[in-house]
Coordinates of C-alpha atoms in Angstrom, one line a residue:
X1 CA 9.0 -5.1 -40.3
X2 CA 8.7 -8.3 -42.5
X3 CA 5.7 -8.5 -44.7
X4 CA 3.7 -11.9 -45.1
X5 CA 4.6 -13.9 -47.7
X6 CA 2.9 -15.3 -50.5
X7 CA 2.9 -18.7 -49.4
X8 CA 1.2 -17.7 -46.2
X9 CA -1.8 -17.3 -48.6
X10 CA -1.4 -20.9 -51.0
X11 CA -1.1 -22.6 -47.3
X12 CA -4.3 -21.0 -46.2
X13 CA -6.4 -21.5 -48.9
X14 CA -5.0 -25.2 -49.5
X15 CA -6.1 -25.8 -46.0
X16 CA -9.9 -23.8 -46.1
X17 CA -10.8 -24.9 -49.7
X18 CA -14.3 -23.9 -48.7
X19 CA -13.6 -20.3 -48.1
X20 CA -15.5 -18.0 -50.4
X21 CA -14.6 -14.6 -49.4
X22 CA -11.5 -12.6 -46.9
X23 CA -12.7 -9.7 -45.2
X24 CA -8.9 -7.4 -45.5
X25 CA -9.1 -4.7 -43.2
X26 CA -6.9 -1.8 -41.6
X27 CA -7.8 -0.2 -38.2
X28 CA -8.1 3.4 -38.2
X29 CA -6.7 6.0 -35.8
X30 CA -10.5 5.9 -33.5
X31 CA -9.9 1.3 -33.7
X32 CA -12.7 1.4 -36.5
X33 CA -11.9 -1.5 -39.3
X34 CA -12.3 -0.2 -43.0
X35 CA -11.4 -2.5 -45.8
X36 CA -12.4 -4.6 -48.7
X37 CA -13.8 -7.9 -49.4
X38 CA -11.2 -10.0 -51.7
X39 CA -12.6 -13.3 -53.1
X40 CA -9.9 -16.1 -52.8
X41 CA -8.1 -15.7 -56.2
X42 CA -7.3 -12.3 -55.1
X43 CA -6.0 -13.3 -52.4
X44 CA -1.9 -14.7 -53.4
X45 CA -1.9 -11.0 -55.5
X46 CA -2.7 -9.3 -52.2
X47 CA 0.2 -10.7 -50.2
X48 CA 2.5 -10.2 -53.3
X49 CA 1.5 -6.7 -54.6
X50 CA -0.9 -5.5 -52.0
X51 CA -4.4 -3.9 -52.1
X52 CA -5.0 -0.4 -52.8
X53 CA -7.4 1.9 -50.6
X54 CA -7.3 5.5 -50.2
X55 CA -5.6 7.0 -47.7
X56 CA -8.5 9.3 -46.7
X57 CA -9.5 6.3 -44.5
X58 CA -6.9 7.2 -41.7
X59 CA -8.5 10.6 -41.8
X60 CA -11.9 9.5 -40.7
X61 CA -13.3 10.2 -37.4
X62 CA -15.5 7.9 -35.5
X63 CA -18.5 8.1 -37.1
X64 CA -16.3 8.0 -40.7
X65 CA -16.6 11.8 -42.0
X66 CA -13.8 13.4 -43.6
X67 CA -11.0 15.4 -41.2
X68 CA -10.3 17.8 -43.8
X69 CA -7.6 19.4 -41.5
X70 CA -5.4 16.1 -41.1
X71 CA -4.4 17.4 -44.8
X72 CA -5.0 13.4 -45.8
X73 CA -7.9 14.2 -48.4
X74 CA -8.1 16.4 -51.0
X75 CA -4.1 18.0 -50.5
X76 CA -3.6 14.2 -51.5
X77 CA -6.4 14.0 -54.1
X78 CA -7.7 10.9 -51.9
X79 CA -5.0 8.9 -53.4
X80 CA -4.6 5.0 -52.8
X81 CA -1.8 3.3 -50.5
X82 CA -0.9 -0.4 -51.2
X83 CA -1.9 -2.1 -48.0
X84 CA -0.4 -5.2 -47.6
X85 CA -1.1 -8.6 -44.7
X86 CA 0.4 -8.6 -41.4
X87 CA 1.6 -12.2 -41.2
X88 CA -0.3 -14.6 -38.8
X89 CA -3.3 -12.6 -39.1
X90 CA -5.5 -14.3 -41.7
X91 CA -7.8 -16.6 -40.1
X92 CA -11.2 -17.8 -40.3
X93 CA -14.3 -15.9 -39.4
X94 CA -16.6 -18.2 -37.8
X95 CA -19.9 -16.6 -37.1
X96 CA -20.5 -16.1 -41.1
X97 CA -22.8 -18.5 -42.9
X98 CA -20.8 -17.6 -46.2
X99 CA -17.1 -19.5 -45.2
X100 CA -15.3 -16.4 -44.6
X101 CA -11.8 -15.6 -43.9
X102 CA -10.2 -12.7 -42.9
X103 CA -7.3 -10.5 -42.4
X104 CA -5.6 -7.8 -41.2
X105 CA -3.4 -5.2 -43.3
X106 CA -1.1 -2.4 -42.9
X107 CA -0.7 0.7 -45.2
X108 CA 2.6 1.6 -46.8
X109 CA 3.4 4.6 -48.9
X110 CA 4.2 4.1 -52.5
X111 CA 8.2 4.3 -51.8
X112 CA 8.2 1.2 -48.9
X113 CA 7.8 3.4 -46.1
X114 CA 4.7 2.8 -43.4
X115 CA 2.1 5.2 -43.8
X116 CA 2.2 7.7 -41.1
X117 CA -1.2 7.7 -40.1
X118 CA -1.5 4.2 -39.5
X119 CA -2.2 2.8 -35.8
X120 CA -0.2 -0.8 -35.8
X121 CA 2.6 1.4 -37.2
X122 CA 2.9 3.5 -34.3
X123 CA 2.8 0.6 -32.1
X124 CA 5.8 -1.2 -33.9
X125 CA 7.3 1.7 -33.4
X126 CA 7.6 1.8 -30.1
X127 CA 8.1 -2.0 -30.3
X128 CA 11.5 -2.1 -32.3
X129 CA 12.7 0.9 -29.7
X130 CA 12.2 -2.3 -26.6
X131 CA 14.4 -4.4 -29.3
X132 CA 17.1 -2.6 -30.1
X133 CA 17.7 -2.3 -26.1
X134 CA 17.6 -6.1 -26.2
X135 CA 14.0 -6.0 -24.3
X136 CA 10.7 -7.6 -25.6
X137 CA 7.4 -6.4 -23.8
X138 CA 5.2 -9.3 -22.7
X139 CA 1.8 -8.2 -23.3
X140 CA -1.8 -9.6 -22.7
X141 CA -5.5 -7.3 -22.8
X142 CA -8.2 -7.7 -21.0
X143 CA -11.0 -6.4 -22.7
X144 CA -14.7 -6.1 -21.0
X145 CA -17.7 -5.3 -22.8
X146 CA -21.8 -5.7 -22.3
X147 CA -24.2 -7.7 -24.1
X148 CA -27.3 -5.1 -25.1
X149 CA -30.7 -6.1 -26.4
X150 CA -30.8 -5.4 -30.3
X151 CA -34.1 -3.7 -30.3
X152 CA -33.1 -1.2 -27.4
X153 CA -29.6 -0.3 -29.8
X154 CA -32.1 1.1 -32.2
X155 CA -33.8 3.5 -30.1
X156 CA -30.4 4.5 -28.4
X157 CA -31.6 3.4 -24.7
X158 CA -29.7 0.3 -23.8
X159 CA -30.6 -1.8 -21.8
X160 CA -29.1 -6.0 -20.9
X161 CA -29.9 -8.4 -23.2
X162 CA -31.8 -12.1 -22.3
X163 CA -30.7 -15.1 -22.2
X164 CA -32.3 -17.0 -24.1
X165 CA -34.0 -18.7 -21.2
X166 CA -36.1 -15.7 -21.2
X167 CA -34.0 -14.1 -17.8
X168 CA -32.6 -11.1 -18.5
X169 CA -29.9 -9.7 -16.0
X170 CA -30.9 -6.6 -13.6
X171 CA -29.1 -7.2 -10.3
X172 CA -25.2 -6.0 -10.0
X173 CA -24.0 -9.6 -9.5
X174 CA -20.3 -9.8 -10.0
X175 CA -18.6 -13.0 -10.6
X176 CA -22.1 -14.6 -10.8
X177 CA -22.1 -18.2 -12.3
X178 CA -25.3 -18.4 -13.3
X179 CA -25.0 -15.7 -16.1
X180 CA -22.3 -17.6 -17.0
X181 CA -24.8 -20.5 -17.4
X182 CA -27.6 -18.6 -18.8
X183 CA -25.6 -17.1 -22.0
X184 CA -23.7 -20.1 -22.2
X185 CA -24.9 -20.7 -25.9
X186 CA -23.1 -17.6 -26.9
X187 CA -19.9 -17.9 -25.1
X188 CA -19.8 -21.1 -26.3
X189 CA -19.4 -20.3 -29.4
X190 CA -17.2 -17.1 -28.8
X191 CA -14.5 -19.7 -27.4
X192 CA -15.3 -22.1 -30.1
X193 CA -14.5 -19.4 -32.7
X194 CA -11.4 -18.0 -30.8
X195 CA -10.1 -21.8 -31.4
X196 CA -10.5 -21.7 -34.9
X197 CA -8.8 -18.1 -35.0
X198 CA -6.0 -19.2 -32.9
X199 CA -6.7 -16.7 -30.5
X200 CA -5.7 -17.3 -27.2
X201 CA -8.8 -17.2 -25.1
X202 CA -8.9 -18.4 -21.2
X203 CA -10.8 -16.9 -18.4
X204 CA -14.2 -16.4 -18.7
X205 CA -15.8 -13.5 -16.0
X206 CA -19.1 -12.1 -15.4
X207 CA -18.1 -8.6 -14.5
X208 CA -19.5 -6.0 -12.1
X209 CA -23.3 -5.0 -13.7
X210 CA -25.8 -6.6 -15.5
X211 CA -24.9 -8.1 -19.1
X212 CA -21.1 -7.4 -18.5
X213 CA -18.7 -9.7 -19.2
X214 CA -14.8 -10.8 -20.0
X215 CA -12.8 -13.5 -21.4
X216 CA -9.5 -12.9 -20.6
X217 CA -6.7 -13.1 -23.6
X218 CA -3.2 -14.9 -22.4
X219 CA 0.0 -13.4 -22.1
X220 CA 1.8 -13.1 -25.6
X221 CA 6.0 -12.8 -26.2
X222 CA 4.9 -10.5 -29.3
X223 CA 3.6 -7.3 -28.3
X224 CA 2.4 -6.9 -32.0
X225 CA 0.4 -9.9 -31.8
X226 CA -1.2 -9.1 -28.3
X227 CA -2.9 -5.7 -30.0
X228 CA -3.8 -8.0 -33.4
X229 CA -5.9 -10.9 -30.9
X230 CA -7.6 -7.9 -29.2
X231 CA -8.6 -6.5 -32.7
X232 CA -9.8 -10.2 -33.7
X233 CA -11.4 -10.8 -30.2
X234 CA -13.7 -7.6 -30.8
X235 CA -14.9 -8.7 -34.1
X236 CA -15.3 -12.2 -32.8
X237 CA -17.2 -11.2 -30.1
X238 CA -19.3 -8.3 -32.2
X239 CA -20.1 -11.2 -35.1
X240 CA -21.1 -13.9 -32.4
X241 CA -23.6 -11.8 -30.4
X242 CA -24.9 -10.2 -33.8
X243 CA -25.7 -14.1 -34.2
X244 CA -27.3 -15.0 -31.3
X245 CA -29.9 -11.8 -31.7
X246 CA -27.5 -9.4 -29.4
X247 CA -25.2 -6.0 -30.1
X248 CA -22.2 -6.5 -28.3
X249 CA -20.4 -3.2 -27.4
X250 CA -16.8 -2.2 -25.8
X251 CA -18.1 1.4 -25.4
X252 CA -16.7 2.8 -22.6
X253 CA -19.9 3.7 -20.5
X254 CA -22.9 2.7 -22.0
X255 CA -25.1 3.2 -19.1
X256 CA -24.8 6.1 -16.8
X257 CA -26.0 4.1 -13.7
X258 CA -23.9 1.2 -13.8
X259 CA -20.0 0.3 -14.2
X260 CA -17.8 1.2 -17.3
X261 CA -16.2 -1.0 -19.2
X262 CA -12.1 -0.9 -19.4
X263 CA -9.5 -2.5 -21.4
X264 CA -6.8 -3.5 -19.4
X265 CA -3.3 -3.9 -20.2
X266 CA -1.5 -6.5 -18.7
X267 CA 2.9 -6.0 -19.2
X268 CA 6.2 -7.0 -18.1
X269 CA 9.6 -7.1 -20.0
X270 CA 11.8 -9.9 -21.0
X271 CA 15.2 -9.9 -22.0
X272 CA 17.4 -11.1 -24.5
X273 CA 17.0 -15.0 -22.2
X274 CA 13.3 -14.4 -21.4
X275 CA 13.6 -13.9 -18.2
X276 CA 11.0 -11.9 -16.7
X277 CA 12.8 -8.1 -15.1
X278 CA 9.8 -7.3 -12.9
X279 CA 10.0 -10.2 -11.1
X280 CA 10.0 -10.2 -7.6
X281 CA 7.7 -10.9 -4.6
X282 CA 6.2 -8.3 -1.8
X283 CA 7.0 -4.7 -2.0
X284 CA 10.8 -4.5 -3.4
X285 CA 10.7 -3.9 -7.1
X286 CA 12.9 -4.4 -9.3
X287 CA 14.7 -1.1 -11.2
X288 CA 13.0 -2.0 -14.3
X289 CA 9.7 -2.6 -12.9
X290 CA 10.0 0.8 -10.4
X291 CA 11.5 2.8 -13.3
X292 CA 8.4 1.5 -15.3
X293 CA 5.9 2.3 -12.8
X294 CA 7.6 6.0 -12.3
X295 CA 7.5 6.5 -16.6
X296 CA 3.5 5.3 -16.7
X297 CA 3.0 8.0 -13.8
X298 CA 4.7 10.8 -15.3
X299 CA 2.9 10.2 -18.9
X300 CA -0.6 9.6 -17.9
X301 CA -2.0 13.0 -17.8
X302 CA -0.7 13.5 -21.4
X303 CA -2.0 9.7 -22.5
X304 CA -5.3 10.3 -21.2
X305 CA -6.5 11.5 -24.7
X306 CA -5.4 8.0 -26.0
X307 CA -7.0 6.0 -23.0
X308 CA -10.3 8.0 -23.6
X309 CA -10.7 8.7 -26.9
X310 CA -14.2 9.7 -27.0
X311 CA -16.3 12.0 -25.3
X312 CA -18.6 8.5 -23.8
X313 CA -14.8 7.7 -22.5
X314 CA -14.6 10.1 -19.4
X315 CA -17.8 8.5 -17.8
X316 CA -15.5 5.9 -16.6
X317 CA -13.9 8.4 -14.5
X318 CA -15.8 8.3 -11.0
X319 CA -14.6 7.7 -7.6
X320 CA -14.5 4.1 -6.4
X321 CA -16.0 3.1 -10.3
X322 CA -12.1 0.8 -10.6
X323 CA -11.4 3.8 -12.8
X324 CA -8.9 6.2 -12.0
X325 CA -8.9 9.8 -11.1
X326 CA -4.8 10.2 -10.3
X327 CA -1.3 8.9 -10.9
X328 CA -0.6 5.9 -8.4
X329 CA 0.6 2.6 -7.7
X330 CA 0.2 -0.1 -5.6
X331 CA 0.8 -4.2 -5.3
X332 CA -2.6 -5.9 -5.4
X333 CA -4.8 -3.2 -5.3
X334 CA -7.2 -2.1 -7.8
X335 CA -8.2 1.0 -6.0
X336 CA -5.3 2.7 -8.5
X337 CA -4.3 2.4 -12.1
X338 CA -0.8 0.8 -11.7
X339 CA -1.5 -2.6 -10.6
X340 CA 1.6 -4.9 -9.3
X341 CA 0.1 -8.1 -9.6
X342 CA 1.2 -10.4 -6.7
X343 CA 1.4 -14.5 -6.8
X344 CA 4.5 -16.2 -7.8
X345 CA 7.9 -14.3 -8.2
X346 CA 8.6 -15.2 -11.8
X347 CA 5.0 -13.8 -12.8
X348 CA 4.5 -10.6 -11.6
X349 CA 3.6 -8.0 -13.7
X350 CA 2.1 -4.8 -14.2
X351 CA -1.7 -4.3 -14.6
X352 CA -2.5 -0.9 -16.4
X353 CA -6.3 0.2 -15.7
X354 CA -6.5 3.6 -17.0
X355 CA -7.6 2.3 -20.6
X356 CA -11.5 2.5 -21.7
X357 CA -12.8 -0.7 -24.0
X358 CA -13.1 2.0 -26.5
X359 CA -9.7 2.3 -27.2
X360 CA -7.9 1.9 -30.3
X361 CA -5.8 -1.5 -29.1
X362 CA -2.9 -0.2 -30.9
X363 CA -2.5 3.3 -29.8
X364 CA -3.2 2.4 -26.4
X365 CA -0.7 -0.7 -25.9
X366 CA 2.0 1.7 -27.6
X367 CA 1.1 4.8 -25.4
X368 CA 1.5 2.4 -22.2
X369 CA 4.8 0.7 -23.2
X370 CA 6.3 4.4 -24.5
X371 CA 5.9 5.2 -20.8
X372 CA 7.5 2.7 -19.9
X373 CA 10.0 3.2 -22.0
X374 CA 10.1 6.9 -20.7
X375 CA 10.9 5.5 -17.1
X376 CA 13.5 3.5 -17.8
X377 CA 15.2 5.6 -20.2
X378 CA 15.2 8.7 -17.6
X379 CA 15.1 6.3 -14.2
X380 CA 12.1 8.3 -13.4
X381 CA 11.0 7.2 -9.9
X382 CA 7.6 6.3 -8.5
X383 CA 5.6 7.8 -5.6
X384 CA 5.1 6.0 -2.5
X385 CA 2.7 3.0 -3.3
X386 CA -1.1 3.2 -1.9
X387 CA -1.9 1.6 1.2
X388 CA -5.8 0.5 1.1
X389 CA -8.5 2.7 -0.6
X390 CA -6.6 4.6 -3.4
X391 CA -9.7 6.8 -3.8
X392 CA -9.7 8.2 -0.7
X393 CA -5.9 9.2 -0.6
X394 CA -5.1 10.7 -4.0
X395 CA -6.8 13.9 -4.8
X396 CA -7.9 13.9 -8.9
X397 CA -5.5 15.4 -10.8
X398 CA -6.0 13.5 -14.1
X399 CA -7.8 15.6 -16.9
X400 CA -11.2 14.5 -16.2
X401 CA -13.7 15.8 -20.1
X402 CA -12.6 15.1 -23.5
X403 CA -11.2 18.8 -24.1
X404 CA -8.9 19.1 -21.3
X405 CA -7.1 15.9 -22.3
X406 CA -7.0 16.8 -26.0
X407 CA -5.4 19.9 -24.8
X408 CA -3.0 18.5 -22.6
X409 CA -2.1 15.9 -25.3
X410 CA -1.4 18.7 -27.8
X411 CA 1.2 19.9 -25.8
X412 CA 2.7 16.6 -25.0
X413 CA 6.4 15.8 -26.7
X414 CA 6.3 12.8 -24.7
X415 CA 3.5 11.6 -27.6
X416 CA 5.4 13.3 -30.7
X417 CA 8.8 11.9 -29.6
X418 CA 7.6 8.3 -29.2
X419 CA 4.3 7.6 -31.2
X420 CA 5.8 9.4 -34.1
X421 CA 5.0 13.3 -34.4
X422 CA 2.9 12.5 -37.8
X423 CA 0.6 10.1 -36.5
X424 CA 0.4 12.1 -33.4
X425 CA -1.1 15.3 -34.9
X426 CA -3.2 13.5 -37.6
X427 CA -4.8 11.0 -34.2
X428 CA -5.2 14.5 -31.8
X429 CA -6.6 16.5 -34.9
X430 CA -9.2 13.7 -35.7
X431 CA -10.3 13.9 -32.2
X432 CA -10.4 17.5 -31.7
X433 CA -12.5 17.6 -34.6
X434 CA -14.7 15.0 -33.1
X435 CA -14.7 17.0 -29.8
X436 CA -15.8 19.9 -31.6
X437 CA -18.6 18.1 -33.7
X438 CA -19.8 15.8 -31.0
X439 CA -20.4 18.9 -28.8
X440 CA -22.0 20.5 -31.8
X441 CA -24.5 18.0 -32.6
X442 CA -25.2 15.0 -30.9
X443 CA -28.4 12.7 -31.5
X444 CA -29.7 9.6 -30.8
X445 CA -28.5 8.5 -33.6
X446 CA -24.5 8.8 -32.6
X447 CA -25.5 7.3 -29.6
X448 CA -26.6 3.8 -31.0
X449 CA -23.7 3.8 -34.1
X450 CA -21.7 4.2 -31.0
X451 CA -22.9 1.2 -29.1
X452 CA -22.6 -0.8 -32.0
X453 CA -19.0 0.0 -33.3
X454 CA -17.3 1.2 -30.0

């Protein structure tokens, strides 16, 4: 992969002369950013020589202890990796009162290779497999999340925020316009900032319970870049509410009562000319799109660890909740987790619904493309598509608690083969380790950190 240059920086800084300090940042393995705050003349050095930080930080779990068995702590004597900008990536962040900047980074070893461990590594992985085949994945995520009254994060009892009107949603109101109206001040000023970020942000939904929402990210020709505007969008969104008075969370299910929150990944596949190979119209797919659909079947038991990383993941998991209990497909149907989207020939594409909002972005896009990469390389074909309510005629088969899918995933060399056996044991070992502690212990306390940095 090419690294940003240097001049990315000059160009940056020429143009924000008011900028006073650049949040840098990698994502760990569990999606949590851990970095450094550079002020601007460190900025040039950065690109050119990158930062240090110690690679103990892609052994963290969740709530940011050690994972002494990932062998990425004291075996290495917690030693630093340069970490250097993904191009594109450094852009303003808006809802600070100091002008801020930031960007995001990737960690190297000290001989030039990627660091192992690293999430957006994995992904690019996968990536550069799709491009030496001559085929580019055409990626946008949807990503839902709720706005939660401060006050109620602290005691670890969420409940909806209020406008600031003074209403405060109750009712399960999907698609309703007037909370679109009544937290219009805040998403206002999301879409203001995701203009100055360059992110590409379009529709704008008020989801299926009380305080949820989603602004929908378009479609992007560089599957890297799709995963870096939904790791932007979530701190935009987080650093906007945190303005306005509110805690805005992506964790999976943050009330038991009401709907849980997904991330969504929407994909089709280009080549060399751009043209779209799922393209088509009513219920004849194309071989790449029925060998894609087959691959995403066959792999999603084993991916389930990666679409639910936490143990607050798997109370998505509920008949007729729009999240799924078994492999299956279907045009126009959300009843199942393999979406064929219908509308115009040259558009379709698939929608994959199995994802929590909790997800690491990275991990997630790269598990979904490596099945379909896993289709098309062993023309693995799909069952029979669903006909109506896609609850009622697949029995659950999916691993449905946090320990059956980490012990599924263990197993998997579908995961080693294609996300890269290193990052795959150092990811599952993080989360078995979480799985063993969050079982062990869990308070109130994990609970709000939880709805704050899901």
């Amino acid at each position: 992969m090419a690294r940003a240059d240097e001049e990315e920086a000059v160009e940056f800084l020429t143009a924000h002369p008011e900028i006073v300090q650049i949040q840098a940042f990698l994502t760990d393995p569990s999606g949590v950013a851990r970095g450094k705050v550079l002020r601007p003349e460190e900025l040039a050095p950065a690109y050119r020589d990158g930062r240090p930080l110690p690679c103990s930080i892609q052994s963290l779990d969740i709530l940011g202890a050690d994972v002494l068995e990932t062998g990425l702590v004291w075996e290495e004597g917690d030693s630093d990796r340069p970490c250097f900008p993904v191009a594109g990536t450094i852009t303003q962040a808006p809802w600070h009162d100091v002008p801020t900047a930031q960007l995001i980074l990737e960690s190297y070893e000290r001989d030039g290779s990627a660091t192992p461990a690293d999430p957006r590594h994995a992904l690019a992985r996968v990536v550069e497999g799709f491009e030496a085949k001559g085929l580019k994945p055409v990626v946008a995520i949807e990503l839902e999340f709720y706005l939660i009254d401060r006050e109620a994060v602290h005691s670890g009892k969420p409940k909806p925020a209020a406008a600031p009107n003074g209403f405060a949603p109750s009712h399960l109101q999907a698609y309703l316009m007037q909370d679109l109206e009544d937290f219009s001040p805040f998403l206002n000023d999301v879409f203001a900032g995701a203009k100055k970020m360059g992110l590409p942000a379009r529709t704008l939904i008020s989801e299926y319970a009380p305080g949820q929402l989603e602004i929908v990210l378009a479609h992007q020709a560089d599957a890297m870049r799709a995963a870096d505007d939904a790791i932007l969008y979530k701190r935009l969104v987080k650093g906007v509410a945190d303005r306005h008075g509110y805690v805005a969370t992506f964790m999976a299910k943050p009330y038991a009562e009401l709907s849980g929150s997904g991330m969504h990944v929407h994909v089709s596949l280009a080549d060399e000319m751009s043209d779209n190979l799922f393209a088509g119209e009513g219920n004849v797919l194309t071989p790449h799109l029925r060998h894609a659909i087959g691959g995403l079947e066959a792999t999603m038991a084993e991916s389930m660890a990666i679409f639910a990383p936490n143990a607050n993941s798997f109370r998505r998991f509920r008949k007729n909740s729009y999240a799924p209990l078994a492999p299956a497909w279907a045009i126009d149907n959300r009843s199942v987790p393999l979406r064929v989207t219908s509308g115009p020939a040259r558009s379709r594409h698939l929608e994959h619904r199995v994802c929590g909002a909790d997800a690491n972005p990275y991990v997630a896009l790269a598990t979904v493309l490596a099945g379909i990469a896993e289709g098309l390389e062993k023309r693995i074909e799909p069952s029979e598509p669903v006909v109506g309510d896609g609850y009622g005629q697949k029995e659950a088969s999916l691993p449905m608690n946090w320990w059956r899918a980490l012990e599924i995933a263990r197993k998997s060399e579908f995961l080693r083969e294609r996300l890269g056996e290193p990052f795959t044991n150092i990811f599952l070992t993080i989360k078995e380790a979480e799985c063993d502690r969050f079982f062990a212990s869990v308070t109130d306390l994990d609970f709000a950190w939880y709805l704050r940095n899901a």
